[in-house]
PDB file of C-alpha atoms in Angstrom:
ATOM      1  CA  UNK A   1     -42.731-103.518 -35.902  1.00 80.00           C
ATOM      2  CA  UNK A   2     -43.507-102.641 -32.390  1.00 89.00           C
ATOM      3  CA  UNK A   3     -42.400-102.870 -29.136  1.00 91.00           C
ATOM      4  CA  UNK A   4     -44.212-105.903 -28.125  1.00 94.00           C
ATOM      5  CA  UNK A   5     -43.250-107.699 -30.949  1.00 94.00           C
ATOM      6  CA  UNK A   6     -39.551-107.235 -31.288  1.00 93.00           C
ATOM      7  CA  UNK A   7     -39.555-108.590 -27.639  1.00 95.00           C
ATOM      8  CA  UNK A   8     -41.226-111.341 -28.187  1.00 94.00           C
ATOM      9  CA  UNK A   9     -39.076-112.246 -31.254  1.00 93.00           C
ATOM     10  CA  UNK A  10     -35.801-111.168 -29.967  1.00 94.00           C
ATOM     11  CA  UNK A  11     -35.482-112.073 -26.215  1.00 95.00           C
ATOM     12  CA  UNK A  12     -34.662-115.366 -26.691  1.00 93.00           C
ATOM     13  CA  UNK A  13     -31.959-114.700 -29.323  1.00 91.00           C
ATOM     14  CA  UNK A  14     -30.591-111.790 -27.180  1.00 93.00           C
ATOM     15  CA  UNK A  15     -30.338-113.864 -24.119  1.00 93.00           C
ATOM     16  CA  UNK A  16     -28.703-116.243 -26.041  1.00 89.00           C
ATOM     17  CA  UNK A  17     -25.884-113.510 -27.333  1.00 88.00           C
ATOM     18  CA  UNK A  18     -24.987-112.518 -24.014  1.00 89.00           C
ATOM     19  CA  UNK A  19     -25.005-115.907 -22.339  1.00 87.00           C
ATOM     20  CA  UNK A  20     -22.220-116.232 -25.230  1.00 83.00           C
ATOM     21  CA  UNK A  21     -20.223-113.252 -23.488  1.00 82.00           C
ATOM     22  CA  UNK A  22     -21.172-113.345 -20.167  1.00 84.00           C
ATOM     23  CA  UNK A  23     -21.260-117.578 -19.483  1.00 82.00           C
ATOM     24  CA  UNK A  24     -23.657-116.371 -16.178  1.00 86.00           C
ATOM     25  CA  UNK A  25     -27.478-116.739 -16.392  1.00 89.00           C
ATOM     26  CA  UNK A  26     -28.374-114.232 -14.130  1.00 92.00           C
ATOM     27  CA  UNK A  27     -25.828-111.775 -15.648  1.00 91.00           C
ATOM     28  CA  UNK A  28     -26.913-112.627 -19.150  1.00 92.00           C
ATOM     29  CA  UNK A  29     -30.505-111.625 -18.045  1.00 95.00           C
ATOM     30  CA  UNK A  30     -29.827-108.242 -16.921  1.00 95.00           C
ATOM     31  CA  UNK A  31     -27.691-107.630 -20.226  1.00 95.00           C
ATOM     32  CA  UNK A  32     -30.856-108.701 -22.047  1.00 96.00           C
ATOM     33  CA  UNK A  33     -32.782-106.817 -19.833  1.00 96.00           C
ATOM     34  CA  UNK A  34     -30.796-102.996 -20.577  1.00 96.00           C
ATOM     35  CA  UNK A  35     -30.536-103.977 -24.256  1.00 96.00           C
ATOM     36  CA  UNK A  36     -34.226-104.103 -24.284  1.00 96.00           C
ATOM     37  CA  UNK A  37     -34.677-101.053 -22.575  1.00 96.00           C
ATOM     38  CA  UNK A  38     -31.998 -99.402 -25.158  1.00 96.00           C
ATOM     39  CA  UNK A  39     -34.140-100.837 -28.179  1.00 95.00           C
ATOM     40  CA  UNK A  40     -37.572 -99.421 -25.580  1.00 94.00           C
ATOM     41  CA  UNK A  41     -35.910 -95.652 -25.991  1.00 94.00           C
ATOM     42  CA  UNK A  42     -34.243 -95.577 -29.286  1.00 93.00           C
ATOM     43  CA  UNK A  43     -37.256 -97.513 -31.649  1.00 92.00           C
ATOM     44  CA  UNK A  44     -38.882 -94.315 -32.377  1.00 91.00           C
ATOM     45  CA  UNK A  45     -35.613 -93.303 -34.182  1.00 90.00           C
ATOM     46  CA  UNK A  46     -34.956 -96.402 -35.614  1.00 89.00           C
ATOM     47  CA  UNK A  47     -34.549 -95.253 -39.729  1.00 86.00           C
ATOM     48  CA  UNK A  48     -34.860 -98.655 -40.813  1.00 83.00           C
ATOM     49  CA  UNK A  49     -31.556 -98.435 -42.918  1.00 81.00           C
ATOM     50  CA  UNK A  50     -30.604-102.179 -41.755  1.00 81.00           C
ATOM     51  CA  UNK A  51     -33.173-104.489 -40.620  1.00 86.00           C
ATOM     52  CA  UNK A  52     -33.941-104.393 -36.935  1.00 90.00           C
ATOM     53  CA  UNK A  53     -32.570-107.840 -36.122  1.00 88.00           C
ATOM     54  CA  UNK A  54     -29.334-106.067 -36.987  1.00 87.00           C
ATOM     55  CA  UNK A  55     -29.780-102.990 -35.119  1.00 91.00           C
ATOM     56  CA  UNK A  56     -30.742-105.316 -31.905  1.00 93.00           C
ATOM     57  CA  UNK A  57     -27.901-107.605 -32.096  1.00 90.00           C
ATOM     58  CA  UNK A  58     -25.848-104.571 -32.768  1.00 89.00           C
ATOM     59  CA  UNK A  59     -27.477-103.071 -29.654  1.00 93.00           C
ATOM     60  CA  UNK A  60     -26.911-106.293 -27.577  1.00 92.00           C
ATOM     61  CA  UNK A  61     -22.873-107.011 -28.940  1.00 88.00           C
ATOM     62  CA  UNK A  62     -22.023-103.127 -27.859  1.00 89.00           C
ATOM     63  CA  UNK A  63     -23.789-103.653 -23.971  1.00 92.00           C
ATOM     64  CA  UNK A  64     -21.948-106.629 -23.796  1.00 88.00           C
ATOM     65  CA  UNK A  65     -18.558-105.579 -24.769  1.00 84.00           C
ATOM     66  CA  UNK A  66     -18.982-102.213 -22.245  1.00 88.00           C
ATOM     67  CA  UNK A  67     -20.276-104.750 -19.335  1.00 86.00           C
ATOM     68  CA  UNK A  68     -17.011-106.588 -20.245  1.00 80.00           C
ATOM     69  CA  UNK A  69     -14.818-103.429 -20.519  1.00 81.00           C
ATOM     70  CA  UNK A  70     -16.609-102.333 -16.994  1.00 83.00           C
ATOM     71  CA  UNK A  71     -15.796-105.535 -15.330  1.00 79.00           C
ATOM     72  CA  UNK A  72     -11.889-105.578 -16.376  1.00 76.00           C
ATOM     73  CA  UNK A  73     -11.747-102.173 -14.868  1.00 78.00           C
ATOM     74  CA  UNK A  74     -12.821-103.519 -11.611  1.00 71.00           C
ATOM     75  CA  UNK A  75     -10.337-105.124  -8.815  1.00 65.00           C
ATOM     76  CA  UNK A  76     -10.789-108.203  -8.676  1.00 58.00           C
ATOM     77  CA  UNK A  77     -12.191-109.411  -5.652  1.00 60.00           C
ATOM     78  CA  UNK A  78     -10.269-113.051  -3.342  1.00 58.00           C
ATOM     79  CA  UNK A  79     -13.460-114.863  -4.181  1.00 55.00           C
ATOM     80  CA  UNK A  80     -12.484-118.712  -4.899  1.00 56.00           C
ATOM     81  CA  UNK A  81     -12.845-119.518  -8.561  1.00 58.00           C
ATOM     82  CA  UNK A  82     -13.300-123.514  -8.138  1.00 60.00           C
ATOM     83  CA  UNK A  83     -17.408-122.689  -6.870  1.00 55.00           C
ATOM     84  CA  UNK A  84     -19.505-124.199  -9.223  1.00 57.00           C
ATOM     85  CA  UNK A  85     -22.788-122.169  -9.390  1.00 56.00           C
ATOM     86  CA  UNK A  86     -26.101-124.145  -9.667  1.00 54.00           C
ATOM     87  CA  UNK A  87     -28.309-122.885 -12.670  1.00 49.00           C
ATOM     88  CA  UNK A  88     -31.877-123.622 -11.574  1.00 48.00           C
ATOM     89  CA  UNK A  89     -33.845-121.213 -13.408  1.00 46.00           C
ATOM     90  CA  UNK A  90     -32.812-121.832 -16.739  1.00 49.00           C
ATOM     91  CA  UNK A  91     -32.053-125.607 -17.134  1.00 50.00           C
ATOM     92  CA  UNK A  92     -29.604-125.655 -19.346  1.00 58.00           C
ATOM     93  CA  UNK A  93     -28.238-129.260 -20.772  1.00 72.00           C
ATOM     94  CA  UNK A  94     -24.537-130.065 -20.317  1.00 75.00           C
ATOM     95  CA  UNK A  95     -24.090-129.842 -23.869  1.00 77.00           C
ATOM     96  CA  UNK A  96     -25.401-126.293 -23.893  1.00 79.00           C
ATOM     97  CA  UNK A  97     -23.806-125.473 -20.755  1.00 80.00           C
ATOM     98  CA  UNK A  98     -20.311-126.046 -21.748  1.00 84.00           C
ATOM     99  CA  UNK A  99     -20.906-124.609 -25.610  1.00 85.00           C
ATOM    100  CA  UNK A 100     -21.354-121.346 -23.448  1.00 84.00           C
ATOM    101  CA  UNK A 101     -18.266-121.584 -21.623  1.00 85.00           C
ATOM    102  CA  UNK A 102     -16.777-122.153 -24.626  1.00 89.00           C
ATOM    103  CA  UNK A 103     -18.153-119.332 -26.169  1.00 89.00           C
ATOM    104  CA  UNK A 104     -17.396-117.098 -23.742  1.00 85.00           C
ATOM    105  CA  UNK A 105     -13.568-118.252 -23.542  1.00 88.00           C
ATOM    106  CA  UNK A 106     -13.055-117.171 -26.948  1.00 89.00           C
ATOM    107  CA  UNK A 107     -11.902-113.616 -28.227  1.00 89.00           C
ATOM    108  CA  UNK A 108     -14.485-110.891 -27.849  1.00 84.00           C
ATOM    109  CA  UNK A 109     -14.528-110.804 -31.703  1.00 87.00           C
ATOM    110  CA  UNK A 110     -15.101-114.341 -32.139  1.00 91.00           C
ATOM    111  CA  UNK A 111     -18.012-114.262 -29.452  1.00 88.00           C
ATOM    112  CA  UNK A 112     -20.016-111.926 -31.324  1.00 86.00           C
ATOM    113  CA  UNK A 113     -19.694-113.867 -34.112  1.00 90.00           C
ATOM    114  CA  UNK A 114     -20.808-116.760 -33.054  1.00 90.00           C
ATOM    115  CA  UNK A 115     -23.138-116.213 -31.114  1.00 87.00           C
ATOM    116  CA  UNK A 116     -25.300-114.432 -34.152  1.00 88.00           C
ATOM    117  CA  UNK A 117     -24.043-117.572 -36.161  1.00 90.00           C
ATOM    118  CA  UNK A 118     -25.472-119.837 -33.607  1.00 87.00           C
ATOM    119  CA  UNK A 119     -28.955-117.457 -34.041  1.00 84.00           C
ATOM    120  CA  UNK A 120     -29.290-117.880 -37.910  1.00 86.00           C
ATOM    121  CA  UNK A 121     -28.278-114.350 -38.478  1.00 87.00           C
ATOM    122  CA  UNK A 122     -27.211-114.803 -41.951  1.00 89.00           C
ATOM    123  CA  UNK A 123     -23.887-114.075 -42.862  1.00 91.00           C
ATOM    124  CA  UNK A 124     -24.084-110.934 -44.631  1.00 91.00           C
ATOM    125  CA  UNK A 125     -26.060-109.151 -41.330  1.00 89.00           C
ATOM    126  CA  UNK A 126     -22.829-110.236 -39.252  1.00 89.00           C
ATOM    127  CA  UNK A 127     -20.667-108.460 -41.542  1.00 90.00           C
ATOM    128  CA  UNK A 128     -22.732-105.382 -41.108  1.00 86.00           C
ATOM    129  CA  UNK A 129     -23.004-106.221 -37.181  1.00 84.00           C
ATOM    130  CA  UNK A 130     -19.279-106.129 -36.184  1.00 85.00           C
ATOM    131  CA  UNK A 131     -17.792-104.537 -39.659  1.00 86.00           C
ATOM    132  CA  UNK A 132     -15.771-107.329 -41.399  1.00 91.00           C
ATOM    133  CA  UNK A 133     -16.555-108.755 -44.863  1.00 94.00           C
ATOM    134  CA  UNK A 134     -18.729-111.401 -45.288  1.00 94.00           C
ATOM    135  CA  UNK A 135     -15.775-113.750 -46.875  1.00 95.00           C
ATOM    136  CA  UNK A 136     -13.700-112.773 -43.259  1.00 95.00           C
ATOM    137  CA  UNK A 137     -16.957-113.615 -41.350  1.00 94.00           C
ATOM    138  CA  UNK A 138     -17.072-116.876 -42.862  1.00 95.00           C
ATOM    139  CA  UNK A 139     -13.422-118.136 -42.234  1.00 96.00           C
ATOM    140  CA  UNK A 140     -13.643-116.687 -38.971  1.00 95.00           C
ATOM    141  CA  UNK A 141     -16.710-118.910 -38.352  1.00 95.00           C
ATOM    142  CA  UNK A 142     -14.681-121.644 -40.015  1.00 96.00           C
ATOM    143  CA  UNK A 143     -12.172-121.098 -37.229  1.00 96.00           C
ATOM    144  CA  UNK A 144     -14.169-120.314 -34.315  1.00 95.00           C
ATOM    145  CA  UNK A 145     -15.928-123.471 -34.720  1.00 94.00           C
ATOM    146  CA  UNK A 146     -12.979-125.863 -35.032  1.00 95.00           C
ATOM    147  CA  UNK A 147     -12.093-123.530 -31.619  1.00 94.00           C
ATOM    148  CA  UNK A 148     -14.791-124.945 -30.310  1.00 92.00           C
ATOM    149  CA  UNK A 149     -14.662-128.611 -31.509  1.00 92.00           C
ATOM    150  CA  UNK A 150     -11.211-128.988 -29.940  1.00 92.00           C
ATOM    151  CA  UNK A 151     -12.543-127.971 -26.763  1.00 90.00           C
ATOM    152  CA  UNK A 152     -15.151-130.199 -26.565  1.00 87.00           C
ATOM    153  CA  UNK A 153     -12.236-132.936 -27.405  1.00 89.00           C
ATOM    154  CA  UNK A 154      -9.805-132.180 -25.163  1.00 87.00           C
ATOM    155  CA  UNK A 155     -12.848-131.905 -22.419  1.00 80.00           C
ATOM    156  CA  UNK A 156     -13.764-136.029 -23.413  1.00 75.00           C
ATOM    157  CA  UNK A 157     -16.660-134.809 -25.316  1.00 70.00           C
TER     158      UNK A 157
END
């Protein structure tokens, strides 16, 4: 598969992944943007020993989680927190838009999870992808998702 290709499949799902983590548009862009510049300069030694959805998402769970690990080592700056930010690019619906708040409330774990549930990755891949067995994947999917259910509730949804 080339370069071309795996972009064209895989933005979309990638973007998705780290709008899961990251809960910012423009921030979930750029964190598409180096994982695709990652997959750019390591697909010629890609040894096809899991299939390259896997490899991406692994790719795109491991930027995300050092973004996150760089931002918690930053200060934290007096900017208020009660700003809501406009997304115009992207129109998201309000659905969508609070699914990735959620998301991105959750355990870093239980992101990665399901986010690749939320993209069809079949079980068995996410196992591979974060390195739990497929029976823990599933009750933590279980779980995560009655997470999220409860938050929609308690938010009059």
């Amino acid at each position: 598969m080339n370069f071309e290709t795996i972009y064209a499949t895989y933005w979309q799902k990638i973007f998705r992944l780290c709008m899961g983590y990251v809960n910012d548009v423009d921030a979930a862009k750029d964190l598409t943007q180096e994982t695709f510049i990652k997959v750019w300069k390591q697909l010629p030694k890609f040894r096809n020993e899991s299939s390259v959805g896997t490899w991406i998402f692994r790719i795109a769970s491991n930027t995300c989680l050092r973004q996150i690990q760089k931002e918690n080592k930053m200060p934290k700056s007096g900017l208020p927190t009660d700003i809501k930010e406009e997304i115009s690019e992207t129109t998201l619906e309000n659905d969508v838009y609070y699914l990735y708040q959620y998301i991105s409330e959750l355990k870093e774990i239980e992101r990665i999870i399901i986010s690749l549930e939320l993209e069809d990755i079949d079980q068995k891949e996410i196992a591979k992808i974060v390195g739990l067995s497929e029976s823990n994947v599933r009750v933590k999917i279980h779980r995560i998702k009655e997470k999220l259910t409860q938050k929609f509730k308690k938010n009059g949804y």
